[in-house]
Amino acid sequence: MDRLVIIPTYNEKENIENIINAVLSLPIDFHVLVIDDGSPDGTADIVKTMQNRHPESIHLIERQGKQGLGTAYIAGFKWAVEHQYEYIFEMDADFSHNPQDLLKLYDACANGGADVAIGSRYVTGVNVVNWPMGRVLMSYFASKYVRFILGIDIHDTTAGFLCYRKHVLETIELDKIRFKGYAFQIEMKFTAYKCGFKIQEVPIIFINRVLGTSKMSGGIFSEALLGVIRLKMESWTRKYPQK
């Protein structure tokens, strides 16, 4: 098996079983790795029960307390590389990302020549459903701002639905990735770009969660706005490993 979907969770008991089943029911096989940050609602227990039925396909890393989205993905990336998965995906647990679109991201990397495939909300306009207009505008113009400051040709710089080829994660110095929220997503894309990898945006429709509670906060958003300036300044002197 060479495809792994990493799903970070915190209090996702309403969604986790359905999202894992949706991934496992796709016409080609994907494995799932859940990174749970000590959810008090029992999310990890649901995953463990599902593991009894699908021990080869479902994996779980339990961490103590909320340690941030970025550190969850870094832990997942290292686990995926160690276990020799070739295509490693990021996806939310709340169905804001359609599991069917994993097939599009996989195709872009496996057959389309991409090293990184981004499920993009903004590459063909604004494809967001059920978000308040203020949040849509904030997200859209944040990506415009990041694109301008960093000088990268990516429309959805804060996207959290991606596929990485294994060699990208082996090349990027994961221990040097510092940010945890929105800025983590930006930093990963910018670093992949600076390392010379081919990045492709795949249009998707993003649908706001129906069940559970959003983890978005103003602090996470502020980190992104200030973080991109630091990323740009540091890139002037940093030597990035090349593909």
mmCIF file of C-alpha atoms in Angstrom:
data_model
loop_
_atom_site.group_PDB
_atom_site.id
_atom_site.type_symbol
_atom_site.label_atom_id
_atom_site.label_comp_id
_atom_site.label_asym_id
_atom_site.label_seq_id
_atom_site.Cartn_x
_atom_site.Cartn_y
_atom_site.Cartn_z
ATOM 1 C CA MET A 1 0.000 0.000 0.000
ATOM 2 C CA ASP A 2 1.429 3.390 -0.936
ATOM 3 C CA ARG A 3 -1.383 5.863 -0.059
ATOM 4 C CA LEU A 4 -1.908 7.271 3.446
ATOM 5 C CA VAL A 5 -4.455 9.886 4.538
ATOM 6 C CA ILE A 6 -3.467 11.761 7.709
ATOM 7 C CA ILE A 7 -6.404 13.140 9.719
ATOM 8 C CA PRO A 8 -5.641 15.240 12.824
ATOM 9 C CA THR A 9 -8.447 15.222 15.392
ATOM 10 C CA TYR A 10 -9.589 16.985 18.505
ATOM 11 C CA ASN A 11 -13.175 16.280 19.620
ATOM 12 C CA GLU A 12 -14.414 14.828 16.331
ATOM 13 C CA LYS A 13 -16.599 11.988 17.636
ATOM 14 C CA GLU A 14 -19.507 13.127 15.433
ATOM 15 C CA ASN A 15 -17.434 12.809 12.257
ATOM 16 C CA ILE A 16 -14.533 10.406 12.686
ATOM 17 C CA GLU A 17 -16.251 7.084 11.968
ATOM 18 C CA ASN A 18 -18.045 8.422 8.901
ATOM 19 C CA ILE A 19 -14.961 10.120 7.439
ATOM 20 C CA ILE A 20 -12.816 7.003 7.867
ATOM 21 C CA ASN A 21 -15.516 4.822 6.296
ATOM 22 C CA ALA A 22 -15.790 7.267 3.387
ATOM 23 C CA VAL A 23 -12.035 7.034 2.761
ATOM 24 C CA LEU A 24 -11.970 3.240 3.029
ATOM 25 C CA SER A 25 -14.893 2.914 0.601
ATOM 26 C CA LEU A 26 -13.128 4.714 -2.263
ATOM 27 C CA PRO A 27 -12.560 2.638 -5.423
ATOM 28 C CA ILE A 28 -8.803 2.487 -4.808
ATOM 29 C CA ASP A 29 -7.307 1.627 -1.425
ATOM 30 C CA PHE A 30 -6.152 4.262 1.040
ATOM 31 C CA HIS A 31 -4.870 3.757 4.566
ATOM 32 C CA VAL A 32 -5.800 6.232 7.310
ATOM 33 C CA LEU A 33 -3.627 7.620 10.114
ATOM 34 C CA VAL A 34 -5.499 9.557 12.819
ATOM 35 C CA ILE A 35 -3.439 11.882 15.015
ATOM 36 C CA ASP A 36 -5.562 12.559 18.094
ATOM 37 C CA ASP A 37 -4.567 15.247 20.585
ATOM 38 C CA GLY A 38 -6.165 13.747 23.689
ATOM 39 C CA SER A 39 -9.779 14.389 22.675
ATOM 40 C CA PRO A 40 -11.889 14.267 25.858
ATOM 41 C CA ASP A 41 -14.969 13.281 23.822
ATOM 42 C CA GLY A 42 -13.625 9.785 23.055
ATOM 43 C CA THR A 43 -12.597 10.273 19.422
ATOM 44 C CA ALA A 44 -9.599 7.968 19.864
ATOM 45 C CA ASP A 45 -11.763 5.223 21.388
ATOM 46 C CA ILE A 46 -13.949 5.227 18.268
ATOM 47 C CA VAL A 47 -10.843 4.874 16.107
ATOM 48 C CA LYS A 48 -9.590 1.969 18.249
ATOM 49 C CA THR A 49 -12.896 0.166 17.809
ATOM 50 C CA MET A 50 -12.648 0.627 14.044
ATOM 51 C CA GLN A 51 -9.070 -0.676 14.117
ATOM 52 C CA ASN A 52 -10.390 -4.013 15.362
ATOM 53 C CA ARG A 53 -12.289 -4.330 12.077
ATOM 54 C CA HIS A 54 -9.578 -2.857 9.819
ATOM 55 C CA PRO A 55 -6.217 -3.468 11.544
ATOM 56 C CA GLU A 56 -4.203 -3.086 8.330
ATOM 57 C CA SER A 57 -5.918 0.068 7.085
ATOM 58 C CA ILE A 58 -6.468 2.255 10.179
ATOM 59 C CA HIS A 59 -3.650 3.610 12.324
ATOM 60 C CA LEU A 60 -3.682 5.873 15.368
ATOM 61 C CA ILE A 61 -1.208 8.124 17.133
ATOM 62 C CA GLU A 62 -2.430 9.472 20.476
ATOM 63 C CA ARG A 63 -0.821 12.605 21.898
ATOM 64 C CA GLN A 64 -1.301 14.323 25.231
ATOM 65 C CA GLY A 65 -3.268 17.563 24.954
ATOM 66 C CA LYS A 66 -3.677 20.038 22.103
ATOM 67 C CA GLN A 67 -0.239 20.482 20.540
ATOM 68 C CA GLY A 68 -1.284 22.189 17.324
ATOM 69 C CA LEU A 69 -2.180 21.217 13.787
ATOM 70 C CA GLY A 70 1.345 21.679 12.466
ATOM 71 C CA THR A 71 3.002 19.388 14.998
ATOM 72 C CA ALA A 72 0.294 16.768 14.372
ATOM 73 C CA TYR A 73 1.037 16.740 10.662
ATOM 74 C CA ILE A 74 4.802 16.688 11.221
ATOM 75 C CA ALA A 75 4.366 13.617 13.439
ATOM 76 C CA GLY A 76 2.183 12.046 10.753
ATOM 77 C CA PHE A 77 4.634 12.870 7.961
ATOM 78 C CA LYS A 78 7.517 11.261 9.830
ATOM 79 C CA TRP A 79 5.418 8.162 10.534
ATOM 80 C CA ALA A 80 4.365 7.947 6.874
ATOM 81 C CA VAL A 81 7.931 8.240 5.567
ATOM 82 C CA GLU A 82 9.142 5.665 8.095
ATOM 83 C CA HIS A 83 6.465 3.258 6.894
ATOM 84 C CA GLN A 84 7.342 3.882 3.220
ATOM 85 C CA TYR A 85 4.088 5.407 1.954
ATOM 86 C CA GLU A 86 4.634 7.048 -1.436
ATOM 87 C CA TYR A 87 1.608 9.403 -1.429
ATOM 88 C CA ILE A 88 0.786 11.190 1.823
ATOM 89 C CA PHE A 89 -2.420 13.217 2.161
ATOM 90 C CA GLU A 90 -3.638 15.900 4.561
ATOM 91 C CA MET A 91 -7.392 16.004 5.186
ATOM 92 C CA ASP A 92 -9.777 17.411 7.793
ATOM 93 C CA ALA A 93 -12.084 15.107 9.742
ATOM 94 C CA ASP A 94 -15.217 17.232 9.347
ATOM 95 C CA PHE A 95 -16.157 16.587 5.668
ATOM 96 C CA SER A 96 -15.187 20.105 4.626
ATOM 97 C CA HIS A 97 -12.954 18.166 2.229
ATOM 98 C CA ASN A 98 -14.827 15.672 0.064
ATOM 99 C CA PRO A 99 -13.115 12.262 0.370
ATOM 100 C CA GLN A 100 -13.875 11.654 -3.329
ATOM 101 C CA ASP A 101 -11.439 14.457 -4.147
ATOM 102 C CA LEU A 102 -8.589 12.355 -2.766
ATOM 103 C CA LEU A 103 -8.727 10.606 -6.135
ATOM 104 C CA LYS A 104 -8.082 13.908 -7.947
ATOM 105 C CA LEU A 105 -5.119 14.761 -5.734
ATOM 106 C CA TYR A 106 -3.687 11.277 -6.158
ATOM 107 C CA ASP A 107 -4.052 11.448 -9.929
ATOM 108 C CA ALA A 108 -2.261 14.822 -10.052
ATOM 109 C CA CYS A 109 0.766 13.307 -8.294
ATOM 110 C CA ALA A 110 0.700 9.743 -9.661
ATOM 111 C CA ASN A 111 -0.113 10.612 -13.278
ATOM 112 C CA GLY A 112 0.081 14.395 -13.657
ATOM 113 C CA GLY A 113 3.699 14.940 -12.686
ATOM 114 C CA ALA A 114 3.023 16.959 -9.515
ATOM 115 C CA ASP A 115 5.187 16.598 -6.438
ATOM 116 C CA VAL A 116 2.579 18.419 -4.340
ATOM 117 C CA ALA A 117 -1.125 18.582 -5.213
ATOM 118 C CA ILE A 118 -3.283 21.177 -3.460
ATOM 119 C CA GLY A 119 -7.064 20.874 -3.168
ATOM 120 C CA SER A 120 -7.667 24.518 -4.040
ATOM 121 C CA ARG A 121 -10.685 26.614 -3.110
ATOM 122 C CA TYR A 122 -9.568 29.620 -5.153
ATOM 123 C CA VAL A 123 -7.823 28.462 -8.332
ATOM 124 C CA THR A 124 -11.086 28.743 -10.339
ATOM 125 C CA GLY A 125 -12.780 31.550 -8.384
ATOM 126 C CA VAL A 126 -14.206 31.100 -4.890
ATOM 127 C CA ASN A 127 -15.506 27.577 -4.274
ATOM 128 C CA VAL A 128 -16.597 27.722 -0.641
ATOM 129 C CA VAL A 129 -20.034 26.657 0.635
ATOM 130 C CA ASN A 130 -21.726 27.673 3.922
ATOM 131 C CA TRP A 131 -18.984 29.926 5.256
ATOM 132 C CA PRO A 132 -19.972 33.373 6.558
ATOM 133 C CA MET A 133 -19.035 36.002 3.978
ATOM 134 C CA GLY A 134 -16.593 37.640 6.387
ATOM 135 C CA ARG A 135 -14.647 34.413 6.746
ATOM 136 C CA VAL A 136 -14.647 33.785 2.996
ATOM 137 C CA LEU A 137 -13.225 37.247 2.365
ATOM 138 C CA MET A 138 -10.672 36.885 5.162
ATOM 139 C CA SER A 139 -9.432 33.542 3.795
ATOM 140 C CA TYR A 140 -9.444 34.649 0.151
ATOM 141 C CA PHE A 141 -7.543 37.879 0.716
ATOM 142 C CA ALA A 142 -5.156 36.187 3.142
ATOM 143 C CA SER A 143 -4.132 33.870 0.300
ATOM 144 C CA LYS A 144 -3.755 36.881 -2.021
ATOM 145 C CA TYR A 145 -1.573 38.592 0.592
ATOM 146 C CA VAL A 146 0.600 35.501 1.090
ATOM 147 C CA ARG A 147 0.968 35.026 -2.657
ATOM 148 C CA PHE A 148 2.118 38.630 -3.035
ATOM 149 C CA ILE A 149 4.548 38.674 -0.101
ATOM 150 C CA LEU A 150 6.152 35.294 -0.818
ATOM 151 C CA GLY A 151 6.069 35.577 -4.603
ATOM 152 C CA ILE A 152 4.603 32.120 -5.161
ATOM 153 C CA ASP A 153 2.091 31.246 -7.880
ATOM 154 C CA ILE A 154 -0.374 29.489 -5.570
ATOM 155 C CA HIS A 155 -3.948 30.749 -5.244
ATOM 156 C CA ASP A 156 -4.902 28.828 -2.077
ATOM 157 C CA THR A 157 -1.846 29.198 0.132
ATOM 158 C CA THR A 158 -3.668 28.252 3.360
ATOM 159 C CA ALA A 159 -5.308 25.094 1.978
ATOM 160 C CA GLY A 160 -5.269 22.067 4.276
ATOM 161 C CA PHE A 161 -6.195 19.391 1.709
ATOM 162 C CA LEU A 162 -3.057 18.132 -0.034
ATOM 163 C CA CYS A 163 -1.090 15.221 -1.407
ATOM 164 C CA TYR A 164 2.695 15.074 -0.989
ATOM 165 C CA ARG A 165 4.999 12.666 -2.746
ATOM 166 C CA LYS A 166 7.248 10.948 -0.220
ATOM 167 C CA HIS A 167 10.418 12.482 -1.636
ATOM 168 C CA VAL A 168 9.063 15.966 -0.871
ATOM 169 C CA LEU A 169 8.718 15.156 2.825
ATOM 170 C CA GLU A 170 12.120 13.451 2.817
ATOM 171 C CA THR A 171 13.729 16.567 1.294
ATOM 172 C CA ILE A 172 12.004 19.254 3.345
ATOM 173 C CA GLU A 173 13.697 19.651 6.702
ATOM 174 C CA LEU A 174 10.592 18.892 8.751
ATOM 175 C CA ASP A 175 12.218 19.777 12.068
ATOM 176 C CA LYS A 176 12.697 23.329 10.791
ATOM 177 C CA ILE A 177 8.956 23.830 10.172
ATOM 178 C CA ARG A 178 7.901 26.027 13.083
ATOM 179 C CA PHE A 179 4.355 27.233 12.652
ATOM 180 C CA LYS A 180 1.286 25.430 13.968
ATOM 181 C CA GLY A 181 -1.908 26.850 12.420
ATOM 182 C CA TYR A 182 -2.630 28.530 9.091
ATOM 183 C CA ALA A 183 1.029 29.539 8.889
ATOM 184 C CA PHE A 184 2.055 25.871 8.981
ATOM 185 C CA GLN A 185 0.202 25.278 5.713
ATOM 186 C CA ILE A 186 1.838 28.340 4.175
ATOM 187 C CA GLU A 187 5.308 27.381 5.404
ATOM 188 C CA MET A 188 5.044 23.849 3.986
ATOM 189 C CA LYS A 189 3.997 25.099 0.542
ATOM 190 C CA PHE A 190 6.632 27.833 0.484
ATOM 191 C CA THR A 191 9.368 25.415 1.553
ATOM 192 C CA ALA A 192 8.334 22.886 -1.111
ATOM 193 C CA TYR A 193 8.429 25.707 -3.671
ATOM 194 C CA LYS A 194 11.899 26.867 -2.542
ATOM 195 C CA CYS A 195 13.140 23.268 -2.729
ATOM 196 C CA GLY A 196 12.168 23.207 -6.412
ATOM 197 C CA PHE A 197 9.193 20.853 -6.343
ATOM 198 C CA LYS A 198 6.341 21.015 -8.837
ATOM 199 C CA ILE A 199 3.146 22.209 -7.129
ATOM 200 C CA GLN A 200 -0.238 21.797 -8.817
ATOM 201 C CA GLU A 201 -3.592 23.192 -7.681
ATOM 202 C CA VAL A 202 -6.614 20.942 -8.184
ATOM 203 C CA PRO A 203 -10.006 22.697 -7.989
ATOM 204 C CA ILE A 204 -12.281 21.480 -5.193
ATOM 205 C CA ILE A 205 -15.443 22.702 -3.480
ATOM 206 C CA PHE A 206 -14.928 23.356 0.227
ATOM 207 C CA ILE A 207 -18.028 22.812 2.387
ATOM 208 C CA ASN A 208 -18.142 24.152 5.947
ATOM 209 C CA ARG A 209 -18.534 21.531 8.669
ATOM 210 C CA VAL A 210 -22.051 20.496 9.710
ATOM 211 C CA LEU A 211 -21.142 18.602 12.907
ATOM 212 C CA GLY A 212 -18.639 19.479 15.613
ATOM 213 C CA THR A 213 -16.879 22.742 16.391
ATOM 214 C CA SER A 214 -14.430 24.698 14.237
ATOM 215 C CA LYS A 215 -10.875 25.004 15.576
ATOM 216 C CA MET A 216 -10.285 28.343 13.819
ATOM 217 C CA SER A 217 -9.224 31.297 15.957
ATOM 218 C CA GLY A 218 -8.052 34.848 15.474
ATOM 219 C CA GLY A 219 -4.664 33.963 16.920
ATOM 220 C CA ILE A 220 -4.099 31.307 14.264
ATOM 221 C CA PHE A 221 -4.976 33.820 11.558
ATOM 222 C CA SER A 222 -2.687 36.497 13.027
ATOM 223 C CA GLU A 223 0.163 33.974 13.102
ATOM 224 C CA ALA A 224 -0.219 33.581 9.350
ATOM 225 C CA LEU A 225 -0.199 37.307 8.592
ATOM 226 C CA LEU A 226 2.960 37.944 10.598
ATOM 227 C CA GLY A 227 4.576 34.596 9.837
ATOM 228 C CA VAL A 228 4.777 35.153 6.090
ATOM 229 C CA ILE A 229 6.927 38.236 6.588
ATOM 230 C CA ARG A 230 9.338 36.196 8.724
ATOM 231 C CA LEU A 231 9.343 33.410 6.137
ATOM 232 C CA LYS A 232 10.201 35.839 3.351
ATOM 233 C CA MET A 233 12.995 37.537 5.293
ATOM 234 C CA GLU A 234 14.532 34.242 6.387
ATOM 235 C CA SER A 235 14.408 32.908 2.825
ATOM 236 C CA TRP A 236 16.888 35.585 1.742
ATOM 237 C CA THR A 237 19.706 33.852 3.635
ATOM 238 C CA ARG A 238 18.507 30.277 4.129
ATOM 239 C CA LYS A 239 19.810 27.499 1.883
ATOM 240 C CA TYR A 240 16.986 25.117 0.972
ATOM 241 C CA PRO A 241 17.765 21.486 0.060
ATOM 242 C CA GLN A 242 16.944 20.799 -3.577
ATOM 243 C CA LYS A 243 14.925 17.965 -5.072
#
